[in-house]
Amino acid sequence: MRFGHHGLRALDRTRRVHRASQYPEYCLAIAVKSLIVAYRADMKTNFLPFYVASGAVALVLAFNQACAQPVILNPSFETDSTPPYPGYGTITGWLADGAIGDGYGLNEEGGPFADNGKVPHGTRVAFIQDNGVLSQTVSGFIPGERYWLVYRENARGLCCGERRATLTAKIGGTTVVTEHEVTIVGGSNPFRLVASDTFTATEGEMTLSFTKGGFGDSTALIDDVRLLSRGSLQLAVSVIDGSFPAIRIQGIPGRMLTLEYKHSLVPEGSWQPLLNVLLTNGLDVFVDSEAPTSHPRFYRAWQP
């Protein structure tokens, strides 16, 4: 049935954490367990990421570099305009199987299907009303490398009788997120963050698929689909308020992250703990209000 018969088918700390969207999208992705960034009080807004390779220190200026990750087309469903009410339509980059038919499309926040929750990224989310598969072929995998699938989900809330929506996610035929009920977040609450177990790529191109199941006139909502690797750990540093370094951290959601500092990269001297936090959403900005202005401070971070 279309549209339904009832109308419409972390850590406690004193240092402040600022919204990541306030800072530019600079990044450096490299295949090492930890990254090091340097700070000087007079650096203004320069981003100076360091990394350690084979015991040598290399300095890299990162100016809006592209981070090497598998390429998902239209991952946040922002490419297309919102179809006419109630939102049924094709989605660029994504293919629907015959079971779904035309029972899928796009909604903006407050739409007939996206009737609860705050849109996680951009202004649109994908909805899947009929049971079936929405998929695309993703390129850029490195065979033998480990990856994680991360996305946001929600369910239509105000319609229609007894119902239950489920989702399953697969990569190349391997289930990475087992079938589970998609809960309704309600109100203006954030969509639920889903992070898969680690999986190993077997080919350079693999099919990413979401299978919607359940019963009744149920609808699943999806947004902000990402594929991450260990190289997804990214650090950048800028200066705010004239003196304090803001360390922008991006990594694998749902995993612990350790941030440490030292004043020199010479072998003598140990790294000092600064932050241990569960990187809940995969993004955080930490302001080190105790950093000295008289000499540099180096930071490093890693995830297990």
Coordinates of C-alpha atoms in Angstrom, one line a residue:
M1 CA 0.0 0.0 0.0
R2 CA 1.3 3.5 -0.8
F3 CA 1.1 6.1 1.8
G4 CA -1.1 4.1 4.2
H5 CA -4.7 3.9 5.0
H6 CA -4.5 6.4 7.9
G7 CA -3.7 9.3 5.6
L8 CA 0.0 9.1 4.7
R9 CA 1.8 6.0 3.6
A10 CA 31.9 10.9 26.3
L11 CA 34.1 12.3 28.5
D12 CA 33.6 14.8 31.4
R13 CA 36.1 17.6 30.9
T14 CA 36.3 21.4 31.5
R15 CA 37.9 22.2 28.1
R16 CA 35.2 23.2 25.6
V17 CA 34.3 21.1 22.5
H18 CA 33.2 23.2 19.6
R19 CA 31.1 22.1 16.6
A20 CA 33.3 20.6 13.9
S21 CA 31.4 22.5 11.2
Q22 CA 33.1 25.7 12.4
Y23 CA 36.4 24.6 11.0
P24 CA 37.5 24.0 7.4
E25 CA 37.6 20.5 5.9
Y26 CA 41.3 20.0 5.9
C27 CA 42.5 16.5 6.3
L28 CA 45.4 14.1 6.0
A29 CA 44.8 10.4 5.7
I30 CA 47.8 8.0 5.9
A31 CA 48.1 4.3 6.7
V32 CA 49.7 4.5 10.1
K33 CA 48.3 3.9 13.5
S34 CA 48.8 7.4 14.8
L35 CA 48.9 10.9 13.4
I36 CA 50.9 13.8 14.8
V37 CA 50.0 17.5 14.3
A38 CA 52.1 20.5 15.5
Y39 CA 51.0 23.8 17.0
R40 CA 52.7 27.2 17.4
A41 CA 51.0 30.2 19.0
D42 CA 51.8 32.3 15.9
M43 CA 50.6 29.9 13.3
K44 CA 47.2 31.7 12.8
T45 CA 45.1 29.4 10.7
N46 CA 47.8 27.3 9.1
F47 CA 47.2 23.6 9.3
L48 CA 50.5 21.6 9.8
P49 CA 50.0 17.9 10.1
F50 CA 53.0 15.7 10.8
Y51 CA 53.3 12.0 10.6
V52 CA 55.9 9.4 11.6
A53 CA 57.1 6.9 9.0
S54 CA 60.0 4.5 9.4
G55 CA 61.3 6.5 12.4
A56 CA 61.6 9.8 10.4
V57 CA 59.4 12.8 10.9
A58 CA 57.9 14.3 7.7
L59 CA 56.1 17.7 7.5
V60 CA 53.2 17.9 5.1
L61 CA 51.2 21.1 4.4
A62 CA 47.6 19.9 4.0
F63 CA 45.5 22.3 1.9
N64 CA 42.1 20.7 1.3
Q65 CA 43.6 17.4 0.3
A66 CA 41.3 14.6 -0.8
C67 CA 41.4 11.7 1.6
A68 CA 41.8 8.3 -0.1
Q69 CA 38.6 6.4 0.8
P70 CA 36.1 4.2 -1.2
V71 CA 33.9 6.5 -3.2
I72 CA 30.2 6.4 -2.5
L73 CA 28.1 8.3 -5.1
N74 CA 25.5 10.6 -3.5
P75 CA 26.1 9.3 0.0
S76 CA 23.8 11.8 1.7
F77 CA 21.2 11.9 -1.0
E78 CA 21.7 15.6 -1.8
T79 CA 22.3 15.3 -5.6
D80 CA 18.6 15.3 -6.6
S81 CA 15.9 17.7 -6.0
T82 CA 13.1 16.5 -3.7
P83 CA 10.5 14.8 -5.9
P84 CA 6.9 16.0 -5.9
Y85 CA 4.8 15.1 -2.8
P86 CA 5.0 12.6 -1.2
G87 CA 8.6 12.1 -2.5
Y88 CA 8.6 8.9 -4.7
G89 CA 11.4 8.9 -7.3
T90 CA 14.7 7.6 -8.4
I91 CA 18.0 8.5 -6.5
T92 CA 21.2 9.3 -8.4
G93 CA 23.8 6.6 -7.8
W94 CA 21.5 4.1 -6.2
L95 CA 19.6 1.2 -7.8
A96 CA 16.4 -0.3 -6.5
D97 CA 15.5 -4.0 -7.2
G98 CA 12.2 -5.2 -8.6
A99 CA 10.8 -5.8 -5.1
I100 CA 10.9 -2.2 -4.1
G101 CA 9.6 -1.0 -7.5
D102 CA 8.7 2.6 -7.0
G103 CA 8.3 2.4 -3.3
Y104 CA 11.2 4.6 -2.4
G105 CA 12.4 8.1 -2.8
L106 CA 13.6 11.3 -1.0
N107 CA 12.1 13.4 1.7
E108 CA 13.2 16.6 3.5
E109 CA 12.8 17.0 7.2
G110 CA 9.1 17.1 8.2
G111 CA 8.1 15.3 5.0
P112 CA 5.4 12.6 4.9
F113 CA 8.0 9.8 5.4
A114 CA 10.7 11.8 7.3
D115 CA 8.1 12.8 9.8
N116 CA 10.4 12.7 12.8
G117 CA 14.1 13.2 13.7
K118 CA 16.6 15.8 12.6
V119 CA 18.2 15.2 9.1
P120 CA 21.8 14.2 9.9
H121 CA 23.5 15.7 6.8
G122 CA 22.2 18.2 4.3
T123 CA 18.5 18.6 3.8
R124 CA 17.3 15.2 2.4
V125 CA 17.1 11.5 3.4
A126 CA 16.3 8.4 1.5
F127 CA 13.2 6.5 2.4
I128 CA 12.4 2.8 1.6
Q129 CA 8.8 1.9 2.0
D130 CA 8.4 -1.4 0.2
N131 CA 10.6 -4.3 1.2
G132 CA 13.6 -4.9 -1.1
V133 CA 17.1 -3.8 -1.9
L134 CA 18.7 -0.3 -2.6
S135 CA 22.3 -0.6 -3.7
Q136 CA 25.3 0.8 -5.7
T137 CA 28.7 -0.4 -6.8
V138 CA 31.4 1.3 -4.8
S139 CA 34.9 1.8 -6.2
G140 CA 38.2 2.5 -4.4
F141 CA 38.5 -0.5 -2.1
I142 CA 42.0 -1.9 -1.5
P143 CA 41.8 -5.7 -1.5
G144 CA 43.0 -7.0 1.9
E145 CA 42.3 -3.7 3.7
R146 CA 39.9 -3.5 6.5
Y147 CA 36.9 -1.1 6.4
W148 CA 33.8 0.0 8.4
L149 CA 30.4 1.0 7.1
V150 CA 28.8 3.9 9.0
Y151 CA 25.3 5.4 8.3
R152 CA 22.3 7.0 10.0
E153 CA 18.9 5.5 10.2
N154 CA 15.4 6.2 11.4
A155 CA 11.8 5.0 10.8
R156 CA 8.6 6.8 9.8
G157 CA 6.8 7.6 13.0
L158 CA 3.2 8.7 12.5
C159 CA 1.7 6.1 10.3
C160 CA 0.3 3.4 9.8
G161 CA -1.1 0.8 12.2
E162 CA 0.9 -2.2 13.4
R163 CA 4.2 -2.2 11.5
R164 CA 7.9 -2.9 11.8
A165 CA 10.8 -1.9 9.5
T166 CA 14.1 -3.8 9.5
L167 CA 17.4 -3.1 7.7
T168 CA 20.3 -5.3 6.7
A169 CA 23.5 -3.9 5.1
K170 CA 25.9 -5.9 2.9
I171 CA 29.2 -5.3 1.2
G172 CA 29.9 -7.6 -1.8
G173 CA 27.4 -10.1 -0.5
T174 CA 28.8 -10.2 3.0
T175 CA 26.5 -9.1 5.8
V176 CA 28.2 -6.3 7.7
V177 CA 25.2 -5.0 9.6
T178 CA 22.8 -7.8 10.6
E179 CA 19.0 -7.5 10.2
H180 CA 17.6 -5.3 13.0
E181 CA 14.5 -3.3 13.7
V182 CA 14.8 0.4 12.7
T183 CA 13.5 2.3 15.7
I184 CA 11.6 5.6 15.6
V185 CA 13.8 8.3 17.1
G186 CA 10.8 10.7 17.5
G187 CA 10.6 14.5 17.7
S188 CA 13.7 16.3 16.6
N189 CA 16.1 13.7 18.0
P190 CA 19.1 12.7 16.0
F191 CA 19.0 9.7 13.7
R192 CA 20.5 6.6 15.1
L193 CA 24.2 6.1 14.2
V194 CA 24.9 2.6 12.9
A195 CA 28.5 1.3 12.6
S196 CA 29.3 -2.1 11.2
D197 CA 31.8 -4.6 12.4
T198 CA 35.1 -4.5 10.5
F199 CA 35.2 -6.3 7.1
T200 CA 38.0 -7.0 4.7
A201 CA 37.7 -5.9 1.0
T202 CA 38.1 -8.7 -1.5
E203 CA 37.9 -6.6 -4.7
G204 CA 38.5 -3.0 -5.8
E205 CA 34.8 -2.6 -6.6
M206 CA 32.1 -4.1 -4.3
T207 CA 28.4 -3.7 -4.1
L208 CA 27.0 -1.8 -1.1
S209 CA 23.4 -2.8 -0.4
F210 CA 20.6 -2.0 2.1
T211 CA 17.8 -4.5 2.4
K212 CA 14.6 -3.3 3.9
G213 CA 12.3 -5.9 5.5
G214 CA 9.6 -6.0 8.1
F215 CA 5.8 -6.0 7.9
G216 CA 2.9 -3.6 7.7
D217 CA 3.1 -0.2 6.1
S218 CA 6.6 0.5 7.5
T219 CA 9.3 2.8 6.1
A220 CA 13.0 3.0 6.8
L221 CA 15.0 6.3 6.5
I222 CA 18.7 6.4 5.6
D223 CA 21.3 9.2 5.5
D224 CA 25.0 10.0 5.7
V225 CA 26.4 6.7 4.4
R226 CA 30.2 6.4 4.8
L227 CA 32.9 3.8 4.3
L228 CA 35.9 4.3 6.6
S229 CA 39.3 2.6 6.9
R230 CA 42.2 2.9 9.4
G231 CA 43.4 5.7 7.2
S232 CA 40.3 7.6 8.0
L233 CA 41.9 8.9 11.2
Q234 CA 42.5 12.6 10.5
L235 CA 43.9 15.4 12.6
A236 CA 44.2 19.1 11.8
V237 CA 44.9 22.0 14.1
S238 CA 44.1 25.7 13.9
V239 CA 44.2 28.6 16.4
I240 CA 41.0 30.2 17.8
D241 CA 40.6 33.2 20.1
G242 CA 44.1 34.3 19.1
S243 CA 46.0 31.7 21.0
F244 CA 44.3 28.4 21.7
P245 CA 44.8 25.4 19.4
A246 CA 41.7 23.6 18.2
I247 CA 42.5 20.0 17.2
R248 CA 39.9 18.7 14.7
I249 CA 39.6 14.9 15.1
Q250 CA 37.9 12.6 12.6
G251 CA 38.0 8.9 13.0
I252 CA 35.9 5.7 13.3
P253 CA 32.7 6.2 15.2
G254 CA 32.0 4.1 18.2
R255 CA 35.6 3.5 19.0
M256 CA 37.9 4.9 21.7
L257 CA 40.4 7.6 20.7
T258 CA 43.5 8.6 22.6
L259 CA 45.0 12.1 22.2
E260 CA 48.5 12.9 23.7
Y261 CA 51.0 15.7 23.5
K262 CA 54.7 16.5 23.9
H263 CA 56.9 19.6 23.3
S264 CA 59.5 18.0 21.0
L265 CA 59.6 15.1 18.6
V266 CA 63.1 14.1 19.8
P267 CA 63.2 10.5 21.2
E268 CA 63.7 11.8 24.7
G269 CA 60.6 12.7 26.6
S270 CA 57.4 10.8 26.8
W271 CA 54.0 11.6 25.4
Q272 CA 51.6 13.0 27.9
P273 CA 47.9 12.0 28.1
L274 CA 45.4 14.7 27.1
L275 CA 42.2 13.0 26.1
N276 CA 40.5 9.6 26.1
V277 CA 37.1 9.7 24.6
L278 CA 34.6 7.5 22.8
L279 CA 34.4 9.1 19.3
T280 CA 30.6 8.8 19.2
N281 CA 29.8 10.5 16.0
G282 CA 33.2 10.2 14.3
L283 CA 34.0 14.0 14.5
D284 CA 35.1 16.1 17.4
V285 CA 37.0 19.4 18.0
F286 CA 39.1 19.6 21.2
V287 CA 40.3 23.0 22.3
D288 CA 43.6 22.8 24.4
S289 CA 43.2 25.8 26.6
E290 CA 46.3 24.9 28.6
A291 CA 48.7 24.9 25.6
P292 CA 51.7 27.2 26.2
T293 CA 52.4 30.2 24.0
S294 CA 56.2 30.1 24.5
H295 CA 57.0 26.9 22.5
P296 CA 55.4 24.4 20.2
R297 CA 53.2 21.5 21.3
F298 CA 52.8 18.3 19.2
Y299 CA 49.8 16.1 19.3
R300 CA 49.2 12.6 18.3
A301 CA 46.1 10.4 18.2
W302 CA 45.2 6.8 17.5
Q303 CA 42.3 4.4 17.7
P304 CA 42.8 0.7 18.5

